[in-house]
């Protein structure tokens, strides 16, 4: 059964904005500007969601702080992909009780993927009395209404009343939520939400719901506005951008969308993430090669180099198919920057199967690899697969893979020494002598010596030296 795409009625978003105006009156009644602290964990999608939370909070009159002792409202936007992130969240949320003791009026909200898991919402309910409000990703659009419920309870002196909004849902598309972006040079642009792939290790499809695409006209409107506002680096976001448009009535796919966005007049770099290898098509590679503004960078998570493990992961490709895609992409873009994600120690992974991953990495020579030790996620199929390998063995494998990744990245970086590359200056490093940070079109980090007035501009950089993590250079006048 194809999933029927749901949308939130724009009138409902307007109602939320009216609630923001009402909360503005209440929050600023004593003439003081309230402060909010939005703490974000996890992926870029979460960063983008936090920009919406900040958008609403700004409409409520809030300024922003990073200091929980100064904040009137704290929102912790959580991640559920690995246990480590959850542990950090729980530790930090627990520690918020100190700030709340010092500021009894403070409101603490926890939202995002972690709380969409029933056992985690329960845990917060039972063991974290500091938390006043909990809401999952599907409820983000009605954050003002939920916050008002908490404030109403406070006013009634009903301090025990806490608000939990984590109902099971497939998710919907909500347009019109105000955004307050983090930077002035780089911007995230969500083009779709959710995931339909059900890789056996992954919790995302359970917490973020089914794939649903925004309409091309809504995406284009936002992109045009970003260019007008002077953003120079736009990243189209989705869990699997290659399946963009499958749920739309219009016959439009991701490559078409990429072409439409890159046709917007202006000087900017267009990127996207993440791509599932099974859906990365020749049409996509051709479009990337043809569109001048499109960065020659693709993040193509391979996860493993072993056919058996890939099958057990439900990835729908094997090693040979992945290598073919890479070769095809490189045929279209010889200068392609290729990055990947890899999971080490998937249940039942043998030493030989791990070595298949190492050999695949040697063969592909990724520009950067994001490597993770498998983390068991409650409710996913992999959680009930036999997993005889010990944590210590997995750690050893992880260390070997990291060593390989660093060696390859260092070698790739060294090859840039002496070259002149076009980069976008995106900020200051806070360190001398290389005081500016910048990125190549392929997303490589370049530390530069130069005038901070160059932030937000494209410049030519002469690369003088490098290490495993970055390139270093001078601005060519
Ligand atoms: N354990 C470890 N890594 C995981 N990822 C997703 N789920 C898990 C898990 N259970 C990794 C994958 C994915 C990246 C975003 O996180 O490599 O591509
Ligand atoms: Fe998780 Fe796989 Fe979907 Fe990525 S494609 S979010 S790894 S289920």
Short mmCIF file of C-alpha atoms and ligand atoms in Angstrom, two decimals:
data_model
loop_
_atom_site.label_atom_id
_atom_site.label_comp_id
_atom_site.label_asym_id
_atom_site.label_seq_id
_atom_site.Cartn_x
_atom_site.Cartn_y
_atom_site.Cartn_z
CA UNK A 1 0.00 0.00 0.00
CA UNK A 2 1.59 3.32 -1.01
CA UNK A 3 1.74 5.76 1.85
CA UNK A 4 -0.73 8.64 1.51
CA UNK A 5 1.14 11.84 2.12
CA UNK A 6 -0.45 13.97 4.85
CA UNK A 7 -0.04 17.70 5.25
CA UNK A 8 -0.76 19.99 8.17
CA UNK A 9 -3.37 22.59 7.27
CA UNK A 10 -1.53 25.97 6.93
CA UNK A 11 -4.30 27.51 9.06
CA UNK A 12 -3.10 25.36 11.95
CA UNK A 13 0.40 26.78 11.63
CA UNK A 14 -1.11 30.28 11.68
CA UNK A 15 -2.89 29.31 14.90
CA UNK A 16 0.47 28.29 16.34
CA UNK A 17 1.89 31.67 15.40
CA UNK A 18 -1.04 33.37 17.11
CA UNK A 19 -0.18 31.33 20.22
CA UNK A 20 3.40 32.60 19.91
CA UNK A 21 2.06 36.17 19.97
CA UNK A 22 0.01 35.34 23.07
CA UNK A 23 3.03 33.77 24.77
CA UNK A 24 5.05 36.83 23.82
CA UNK A 25 2.67 38.93 25.93
CA UNK A 26 2.93 36.51 28.84
CA UNK A 27 6.67 35.87 28.68
CA UNK A 28 7.61 39.54 28.44
CA UNK A 29 4.97 40.82 30.92
CA UNK A 30 7.62 41.89 33.45
CA UNK A 31 9.44 43.93 30.80
CA UNK A 32 12.35 41.50 30.66
CA UNK A 33 13.36 39.63 27.53
CA UNK A 34 13.08 35.87 28.16
CA UNK A 35 15.99 33.67 27.09
CA UNK A 36 15.83 30.26 25.45
CA UNK A 37 18.48 27.56 25.13
CA UNK A 38 18.04 25.03 22.31
CA UNK A 39 20.48 22.14 22.67
CA UNK A 40 20.75 19.93 19.59
CA UNK A 41 22.09 16.38 19.28
CA UNK A 42 22.50 14.21 16.19
CA UNK A 43 22.15 14.79 12.48
CA UNK A 44 21.61 17.79 10.20
CA UNK A 45 17.90 17.08 10.10
CA UNK A 46 17.85 17.76 13.82
CA UNK A 47 19.83 20.97 13.28
CA UNK A 48 17.18 21.99 10.78
CA UNK A 49 14.39 21.11 13.23
CA UNK A 50 16.07 23.21 15.91
CA UNK A 51 15.97 26.16 13.54
CA UNK A 52 12.17 25.78 13.53
CA UNK A 53 12.07 25.58 17.34
CA UNK A 54 14.15 28.77 17.46
CA UNK A 55 11.85 30.36 14.90
CA UNK A 56 8.86 29.78 17.13
CA UNK A 57 10.78 30.87 20.24
CA UNK A 58 11.90 34.09 18.53
CA UNK A 59 8.24 34.83 17.74
CA UNK A 60 7.53 34.38 21.44
CA UNK A 61 10.01 37.17 22.09
CA UNK A 62 12.88 35.00 23.28
CA UNK A 63 16.52 35.85 22.91
CA UNK A 64 18.99 32.97 22.91
CA UNK A 65 21.66 31.72 25.28
CA UNK A 66 23.90 28.67 25.57
CA UNK A 67 23.88 28.86 29.34
CA UNK A 68 21.25 26.71 31.04
CA UNK A 69 21.49 28.86 34.20
CA UNK A 70 20.35 31.91 32.22
CA UNK A 71 17.56 30.23 30.29
CA UNK A 72 13.83 30.59 30.93
CA UNK A 73 13.02 27.88 28.37
CA UNK A 74 15.31 24.93 27.61
CA UNK A 75 14.62 22.63 24.67
CA UNK A 76 16.77 19.53 24.24
CA UNK A 77 16.41 18.17 20.71
CA UNK A 78 17.53 14.55 20.90
CA UNK A 79 18.89 11.77 18.69
CA UNK A 80 18.19 8.04 18.87
CA UNK A 81 20.55 6.61 16.27
CA UNK A 82 23.07 5.27 18.78
CA UNK A 83 23.02 4.55 22.49
CA UNK A 84 25.94 6.87 23.12
CA UNK A 85 23.92 9.95 22.04
CA UNK A 86 21.03 8.85 24.27
CA UNK A 87 23.31 8.45 27.27
CA UNK A 88 24.70 11.94 26.74
CA UNK A 89 21.19 13.36 26.51
CA UNK A 90 20.03 11.60 29.67
CA UNK A 91 23.12 12.71 31.59
CA UNK A 92 22.71 16.31 30.49
CA UNK A 93 18.95 16.39 31.09
CA UNK A 94 19.48 14.99 34.60
CA UNK A 95 22.04 17.69 35.28
CA UNK A 96 19.52 20.39 34.35
CA UNK A 97 17.96 19.98 37.79
CA UNK A 98 20.72 22.29 39.14
CA UNK A 99 19.74 25.08 36.76
CA UNK A 100 16.07 24.58 37.55
CA UNK A 101 16.71 24.76 41.27
CA UNK A 102 18.41 28.10 40.69
CA UNK A 103 15.57 29.30 38.42
CA UNK A 104 12.33 27.66 39.59
CA UNK A 105 10.28 29.24 36.77
CA UNK A 106 12.34 27.54 34.12
CA UNK A 107 10.58 25.26 31.59
CA UNK A 108 12.46 22.17 30.39
CA UNK A 109 11.33 20.45 27.17
CA UNK A 110 12.83 17.33 25.58
CA UNK A 111 11.93 16.55 21.97
CA UNK A 112 13.20 14.71 18.90
CA UNK A 113 13.86 11.11 17.94
CA UNK A 114 14.87 9.73 21.34
CA UNK A 115 11.57 10.57 23.01
CA UNK A 116 9.52 9.10 20.17
CA UNK A 117 10.54 5.66 21.52
CA UNK A 118 7.99 4.61 24.08
CA UNK A 119 10.51 3.26 26.59
CA UNK A 120 12.39 6.57 26.54
CA UNK A 121 9.27 8.69 27.04
CA UNK A 122 8.45 6.41 29.98
CA UNK A 123 11.93 6.79 31.40
CA UNK A 124 11.65 10.57 31.28
CA UNK A 125 8.24 10.40 32.90
CA UNK A 126 9.35 8.14 35.75
CA UNK A 127 12.91 9.23 36.46
CA UNK A 128 13.37 12.82 35.23
CA UNK A 129 10.98 15.08 37.13
CA UNK A 130 12.95 18.10 35.89
CA UNK A 131 11.30 17.65 32.47
CA UNK A 132 8.01 19.55 31.95
CA UNK A 133 7.33 18.81 28.30
CA UNK A 134 8.14 15.91 25.99
CA UNK A 135 7.23 15.84 22.30
CA UNK A 136 8.24 13.69 19.32
CA UNK A 137 9.29 14.83 15.83
CA UNK A 138 5.70 14.61 14.55
CA UNK A 139 4.50 17.17 17.10
CA UNK A 140 7.17 19.80 16.48
CA UNK A 141 4.79 21.96 14.45
CA UNK A 142 2.61 22.46 17.54
CA UNK A 143 5.39 23.32 19.97
CA UNK A 144 3.80 26.71 20.91
CA UNK A 145 0.52 25.01 21.86
CA UNK A 146 2.36 22.43 23.98
CA UNK A 147 4.41 25.12 25.68
CA UNK A 148 1.22 27.02 26.46
CA UNK A 149 -0.22 23.92 28.12
CA UNK A 150 2.80 23.82 30.42
CA UNK A 151 2.52 27.54 31.19
CA UNK A 152 -1.23 27.26 31.87
CA UNK A 153 -0.58 24.46 34.35
CA UNK A 154 2.06 26.61 36.03
CA UNK A 155 -0.38 29.47 36.35
CA UNK A 156 -2.93 27.17 37.95
CA UNK A 157 -0.13 26.16 40.33
CA UNK A 158 -0.63 22.63 39.02
CA UNK A 159 3.09 21.95 39.00
CA UNK A 160 2.73 18.22 38.75
CA UNK A 161 1.00 18.47 35.41
CA UNK A 162 3.52 17.56 32.74
CA UNK A 163 2.83 17.42 29.01
CA UNK A 164 3.72 14.34 26.94
CA UNK A 165 3.00 14.35 23.18
CA UNK A 166 4.57 11.31 21.55
CA UNK A 167 1.65 9.55 19.87
CA UNK A 168 2.53 7.04 17.15
CA UNK A 169 2.26 8.68 13.75
CA UNK A 170 3.51 8.25 10.18
CA UNK A 171 4.23 11.96 10.00
CA UNK A 172 3.03 14.83 7.86
CA UNK A 173 4.48 17.79 5.96
CA UNK A 174 4.06 21.15 7.69
CA UNK A 175 4.77 24.33 5.71
CA UNK A 176 5.04 27.85 7.09
CA UNK A 177 6.81 27.22 10.41
CA UNK A 178 9.03 30.25 11.07
CA UNK A 179 12.75 29.56 10.90
CA UNK A 180 15.62 31.15 12.69
CA UNK A 181 18.78 29.97 11.00
CA UNK A 182 22.06 29.44 12.75
CA UNK A 183 24.47 30.91 10.22
CA UNK A 184 24.57 33.53 7.51
CA UNK A 185 26.65 31.64 4.94
CA UNK A 186 25.45 28.02 5.02
CA UNK A 187 21.86 26.88 5.20
CA UNK A 188 20.02 23.59 5.56
CA UNK A 189 16.97 23.07 3.39
CA UNK A 190 14.81 20.04 4.24
CA UNK A 191 13.25 18.59 1.11
CA UNK A 192 11.68 15.51 2.66
CA UNK A 193 11.17 13.80 5.97
CA UNK A 194 11.16 10.21 7.21
CA UNK A 195 12.51 6.99 5.78
CA UNK A 196 10.99 3.87 4.21
CA UNK A 197 14.05 1.69 4.06
CA UNK A 198 14.05 -0.15 7.36
CA UNK A 199 17.72 -1.04 7.40
CA UNK A 200 17.68 -3.69 10.12
CA UNK A 201 19.95 -1.78 12.53
CA UNK A 202 18.25 1.60 12.24
CA UNK A 203 15.67 3.24 14.47
CA UNK A 204 14.99 6.20 12.15
CA UNK A 205 11.99 4.79 10.24
CA UNK A 206 10.29 4.01 13.56
CA UNK A 207 10.75 7.47 15.03
CA UNK A 208 10.59 9.74 11.98
CA UNK A 209 7.83 7.96 10.10
CA UNK A 210 7.33 7.36 6.39
CA UNK A 211 9.00 9.23 3.55
CA UNK A 212 7.16 12.37 2.60
CA UNK A 213 8.35 15.03 0.20
CA UNK A 214 7.80 18.75 0.27
CA UNK A 215 6.33 20.20 -2.92
CA UNK A 216 8.95 21.48 -5.40
CA UNK A 217 7.39 24.96 -5.36
CA UNK A 218 7.75 25.21 -1.57
CA UNK A 219 11.39 24.09 -1.78
CA UNK A 220 12.14 26.49 -4.63
CA UNK A 221 10.54 29.39 -2.78
CA UNK A 222 12.72 28.71 0.26
CA UNK A 223 15.84 28.28 -1.88
CA UNK A 224 15.22 31.56 -3.73
CA UNK A 225 14.78 33.33 -0.43
CA UNK A 226 18.05 31.89 0.87
CA UNK A 227 19.92 33.11 -2.19
CA UNK A 228 18.31 36.54 -1.86
CA UNK A 229 19.34 36.68 1.79
CA UNK A 230 22.93 36.03 0.72
CA UNK A 231 23.41 32.38 1.71
CA UNK A 232 26.21 30.88 -0.37
CA UNK A 233 26.06 27.20 0.55
CA UNK A 234 22.75 25.34 0.51
CA UNK A 235 22.39 21.71 1.57
CA UNK A 236 19.24 19.85 0.56
CA UNK A 237 18.38 17.49 3.39
CA UNK A 238 16.57 14.20 3.67
CA UNK A 239 17.19 10.76 5.16
CA UNK A 240 17.32 9.42 1.62
CA UNK A 241 17.10 12.30 -0.84
CA UNK A 242 17.25 9.92 -3.79
CA UNK A 243 13.70 8.85 -3.21
CA UNK A 244 12.46 12.44 -3.29
CA UNK A 245 9.18 12.87 -5.12
CA UNK A 246 8.02 9.25 -5.07
CA UNK A 247 5.01 10.26 -2.99
CA UNK A 248 4.10 13.31 -5.07
CA UNK A 249 1.49 13.49 -7.81
CA UNK A 250 3.88 15.43 -10.02
CA UNK A 251 6.42 13.38 -11.95
CA UNK A 252 9.51 14.92 -10.34
CA UNK A 253 12.52 13.10 -8.98
CA UNK A 254 15.57 14.24 -7.02
CA UNK A 255 17.71 14.91 -10.08
CA UNK A 256 14.93 17.13 -11.49
CA UNK A 257 14.76 19.01 -8.22
CA UNK A 258 18.52 19.49 -8.15
CA UNK A 259 18.38 20.97 -11.64
CA UNK A 260 15.56 23.32 -10.66
CA UNK A 261 17.32 24.59 -7.54
CA UNK A 262 20.64 25.06 -9.28
CA UNK A 263 18.89 27.11 -12.00
CA UNK A 264 18.13 29.82 -9.44
CA UNK A 265 20.26 32.85 -10.40
CA UNK A 266 23.06 33.75 -7.96
CA UNK A 267 26.45 32.58 -6.79
CA UNK A 268 26.02 29.62 -4.46
CA UNK A 269 27.05 25.99 -3.95
CA UNK A 270 24.37 23.35 -3.84
CA UNK A 271 24.86 20.15 -1.82
CA UNK A 272 22.66 17.37 -0.56
CA UNK A 273 22.61 14.53 1.90
CA UNK A 274 22.04 11.64 2.41
CA UNK A 275 21.92 9.34 -0.61
CA UNK A 276 21.06 5.69 -0.40
CA UNK A 277 23.25 3.77 -2.88
CA UNK A 278 20.35 1.63 -4.07
CA UNK A 279 18.56 4.73 -5.41
CA UNK A 280 21.55 6.71 -6.71
CA UNK A 281 20.98 6.81 -10.46
CA UNK A 282 23.01 7.64 -13.55
CA UNK A 283 20.59 10.51 -14.10
CA UNK A 284 21.60 11.93 -10.71
CA UNK A 285 25.33 11.73 -11.51
CA UNK A 286 24.78 13.29 -14.93
CA UNK A 287 22.74 16.10 -13.39
CA UNK A 288 25.42 16.74 -10.75
CA UNK A 289 28.07 16.91 -13.48
CA UNK A 290 25.98 19.25 -15.65
CA UNK A 291 24.76 21.67 -13.01
CA UNK A 292 27.46 24.22 -12.43
CA UNK A 293 26.38 25.06 -8.88
CA UNK A 294 26.17 21.49 -7.71
CA UNK A 295 29.11 20.42 -5.54
CA UNK A 296 30.93 17.37 -6.81
CA UNK A 297 30.44 15.66 -3.50
CA UNK A 298 28.32 12.70 -2.66
CA UNK A 299 27.84 11.13 0.73
CA UNK A 300 27.06 7.52 -0.12
CA UNK A 301 26.89 5.37 3.01
CA UNK A 302 28.15 1.87 2.22
CA UNK A 303 27.82 0.53 5.82
CA UNK A 304 29.78 -2.68 5.08
CA UNK A 305 31.93 -4.30 2.40
CA UNK A 306 30.54 -7.79 2.97
CA UNK A 307 27.69 -9.13 0.87
CA UNK A 308 26.33 -11.25 3.70
CA UNK A 309 26.30 -8.35 6.13
CA UNK A 310 24.76 -5.99 3.55
CA UNK A 311 21.96 -8.49 3.05
CA UNK A 312 21.43 -8.88 6.79
CA UNK A 313 21.31 -5.08 7.00
CA UNK A 314 18.57 -5.04 4.32
CA UNK A 315 20.53 -2.56 2.24
CA UNK A 316 19.34 -3.80 -1.19
CA UNK A 317 22.77 -3.69 -2.88
CA UNK A 318 25.89 -5.80 -2.76
CA UNK A 319 29.55 -4.88 -2.86
CA UNK A 320 29.80 -5.17 -6.65
CA UNK A 321 26.73 -2.96 -7.19
CA UNK A 322 28.15 -0.32 -4.84
CA UNK A 323 31.52 -0.33 -6.61
CA UNK A 324 29.76 0.01 -9.95
CA UNK A 325 27.85 3.06 -8.72
CA UNK A 326 31.08 4.65 -7.53
CA UNK A 327 32.79 3.99 -10.85
CA UNK A 328 29.83 5.46 -12.72
CA UNK A 329 29.75 8.56 -10.54
CA UNK A 330 33.48 9.07 -11.02
CA UNK A 331 33.12 8.68 -14.76
CA UNK A 332 30.78 11.68 -14.75
CA UNK A 333 32.80 13.61 -12.15
CA UNK A 334 36.50 12.68 -12.12
CA UNK A 335 37.03 15.19 -9.28
CA UNK A 336 34.22 13.69 -7.16
CA UNK A 337 34.64 13.86 -3.38
CA UNK A 338 33.15 10.68 -1.96
CA UNK A 339 32.33 10.22 1.72
CA UNK A 340 30.62 7.36 3.50
CA UNK A 341 29.25 5.87 6.72
CA UNK A 342 30.38 2.49 8.00
CA UNK A 343 29.10 0.33 10.82
CA UNK A 344 31.60 -1.97 12.50
CA UNK A 345 30.48 -5.00 14.48
CA UNK A 346 27.00 -5.51 13.05
CA UNK A 347 25.54 -8.64 14.75
CA UNK A 348 27.35 -11.74 13.52
CA UNK A 349 30.03 -9.83 11.57
CA UNK A 350 33.06 -12.14 11.32
CA UNK A 351 36.70 -11.14 11.10
CA UNK A 352 36.66 -11.99 7.39
CA UNK A 353 33.56 -9.93 6.80
CA UNK A 354 35.17 -6.99 8.56
CA UNK A 355 38.21 -7.42 6.33
CA UNK A 356 35.88 -7.18 3.34
CA UNK A 357 34.98 -3.72 4.63
CA UNK A 358 38.65 -2.78 4.94
CA UNK A 359 39.38 -3.97 1.41
CA UNK A 360 36.39 -2.08 0.02
CA UNK A 361 37.67 1.10 1.66
CA UNK A 362 41.14 0.55 0.19
CA UNK A 363 39.55 0.02 -3.19
CA UNK A 364 37.26 3.06 -3.12
CA UNK A 365 39.60 5.36 -1.18
CA UNK A 366 36.89 7.49 0.41
CA UNK A 367 37.74 11.12 1.07
CA UNK A 368 36.20 10.84 4.51
CA UNK A 369 34.62 8.01 6.44
CA UNK A 370 32.18 8.34 9.33
CA UNK A 371 32.64 5.16 11.30
CA UNK A 372 30.41 3.77 14.04
CA UNK A 373 30.39 0.74 16.28
CA UNK A 374 27.05 -1.02 15.95
CA UNK A 375 24.62 0.06 18.65
CA UNK A 376 21.65 -2.13 19.49
CA UNK A 377 18.33 -0.29 19.05
CA UNK A 378 15.24 -1.59 20.81
CA UNK A 379 12.56 -2.75 18.37
CA UNK A 380 14.77 -3.09 15.28
CA UNK A 381 15.25 -6.52 13.61
CA UNK A 382 19.03 -6.51 14.21
CA UNK A 383 18.46 -6.22 17.97
CA UNK A 384 17.35 -9.85 18.05
CA UNK A 385 20.14 -11.22 15.84
CA UNK A 386 22.87 -13.29 17.56
CA UNK A 387 25.87 -11.08 18.31
CA UNK A 388 28.72 -13.20 19.65
CA UNK A 389 31.51 -10.68 19.01
CA UNK A 390 32.66 -8.90 22.17
CA UNK A 391 32.75 -5.14 22.59
CA UNK A 392 36.56 -5.30 22.88
CA UNK A 393 36.83 -7.11 19.53
CA UNK A 394 34.56 -4.55 17.93
CA UNK A 395 36.66 -1.75 19.37
CA UNK A 396 39.80 -3.29 17.83
CA UNK A 397 38.11 -3.47 14.44
CA UNK A 398 36.93 0.09 14.82
CA UNK A 399 40.48 1.25 15.61
CA UNK A 400 41.85 -0.53 12.54
CA UNK A 401 39.23 1.09 10.34
CA UNK A 402 39.90 4.52 11.82
CA UNK A 403 43.59 4.10 11.17
CA UNK A 404 42.89 3.24 7.55
CA UNK A 405 40.47 6.17 7.17
CA UNK A 406 43.04 8.57 8.58
CA UNK A 407 45.81 7.26 6.36
CA UNK A 408 43.72 7.59 3.20
CA UNK A 409 42.43 11.02 4.17
CA UNK A 410 45.98 12.22 4.95
CA UNK A 411 47.21 10.93 1.59
CA UNK A 412 44.35 12.59 -0.25
CA UNK A 413 45.01 15.84 1.57
CA UNK A 414 48.71 15.76 0.72
CA UNK A 415 47.84 15.51 -2.96
CA UNK A 416 46.19 18.95 -2.74
CA UNK A 417 49.37 20.66 -1.55
CA UNK A 418 50.56 23.17 -4.13
CA UNK A 419 47.13 23.39 -5.80
CA UNK A 420 44.88 26.44 -5.91
CA UNK A 421 41.26 25.70 -5.01
CA UNK A 422 38.10 27.79 -5.00
CA UNK A 423 36.72 27.87 -1.47
CA UNK A 424 33.88 29.52 0.40
CA UNK A 425 35.04 31.29 3.56
CA UNK A 426 32.51 30.38 6.24
CA UNK A 427 33.86 31.59 9.57
CA UNK A 428 36.75 32.20 11.93
CA UNK A 429 38.76 29.42 13.55
CA UNK A 430 39.69 31.44 16.63
CA UNK A 431 43.29 30.28 16.12
CA UNK A 432 46.36 31.89 14.62
CA UNK A 433 47.91 31.98 12.10
CA UNK A 434 45.18 30.20 10.11
CA UNK A 435 42.34 32.37 11.35
CA UNK A 436 39.65 31.60 8.76
CA UNK A 437 37.79 28.41 8.00
CA UNK A 438 36.54 27.60 4.53
CA UNK A 439 35.30 24.69 2.44
CA UNK A 440 36.02 23.52 -1.06
CA UNK A 441 33.09 22.68 -3.30
CA UNK A 442 33.70 19.04 -2.32
CA UNK A 443 33.27 19.99 1.33
CA UNK A 444 36.97 19.77 2.33
CA UNK A 445 37.95 21.89 5.29
CA UNK A 446 40.60 24.53 4.47
CA UNK A 447 42.10 26.75 7.17
CA UNK A 448 43.21 30.05 5.72
CA UNK A 449 45.20 33.08 6.66
CA UNK A 450 43.20 36.15 5.71
CA UNK A 451 40.92 39.06 6.43
CA UNK A 452 37.68 38.18 8.34
CA UNK A 453 35.89 40.52 5.91
CA UNK A 454 36.14 37.62 3.44
CA UNK A 455 33.57 35.57 5.40
CA UNK A 456 30.70 34.72 3.08
CA UNK A 457 32.82 35.10 -0.05
CA UNK A 458 34.31 32.68 -2.55
CA UNK A 459 38.10 33.05 -2.82
CA UNK A 460 40.98 31.17 -4.41
CA UNK A 461 43.16 29.42 -1.85
CA UNK A 462 46.70 28.24 -2.46
CA UNK A 463 47.20 25.07 -0.40
CA UNK A 464 50.53 25.06 1.36
CA UNK A 465 50.27 22.22 3.84
CA UNK A 466 47.85 19.62 5.22
CA UNK A 467 47.21 16.96 7.83
CA UNK A 468 44.68 14.15 8.30
CA UNK A 469 41.79 16.49 9.03
CA UNK A 470 42.33 19.66 7.04
CA UNK A 471 44.17 21.63 4.39
CA UNK A 472 45.98 24.89 5.16
CA UNK A 473 46.59 27.75 2.77
CA UNK A 474 46.82 31.36 1.76
CA UNK A 475 44.26 33.53 0.00
CA UNK A 476 45.37 34.26 -3.55
CA UNK A 477 44.89 37.98 -4.13
N1 LIG B 1 24.43 1.59 15.24
C1 LIG B 1 25.51 2.22 14.72
N2 LIG B 1 25.43 3.08 13.71
C2 LIG B 1 24.22 3.34 13.18
N3 LIG B 1 23.83 4.14 12.18
C3 LIG B 1 22.50 4.05 12.04
N4 LIG B 1 22.00 3.20 12.97
C4 LIG B 1 23.06 2.73 13.67
C5 LIG B 1 23.20 1.81 14.74
N5 LIG B 1 22.15 1.17 15.26
C6 LIG B 1 24.78 4.90 11.36
C7 LIG B 1 24.70 4.52 9.89
C8 LIG B 1 24.02 5.70 9.28
C9 LIG B 1 24.50 6.83 10.17
C10 LIG B 1 23.69 8.06 10.11
O1 LIG B 1 24.46 6.28 11.46
O2 LIG B 1 26.01 4.38 9.42
O3 LIG B 1 24.38 5.88 7.93
FE1 LIG B 2 18.26 4.41 8.70
FE2 LIG B 2 18.64 3.03 6.42
FE3 LIG B 2 16.74 4.97 6.54
FE4 LIG B 2 19.32 5.67 6.57
S1 LIG B 2 18.26 4.62 4.87
S2 LIG B 2 17.70 6.45 7.94
S3 LIG B 2 20.26 3.96 7.70
S4 LIG B 2 16.78 3.03 7.68
#
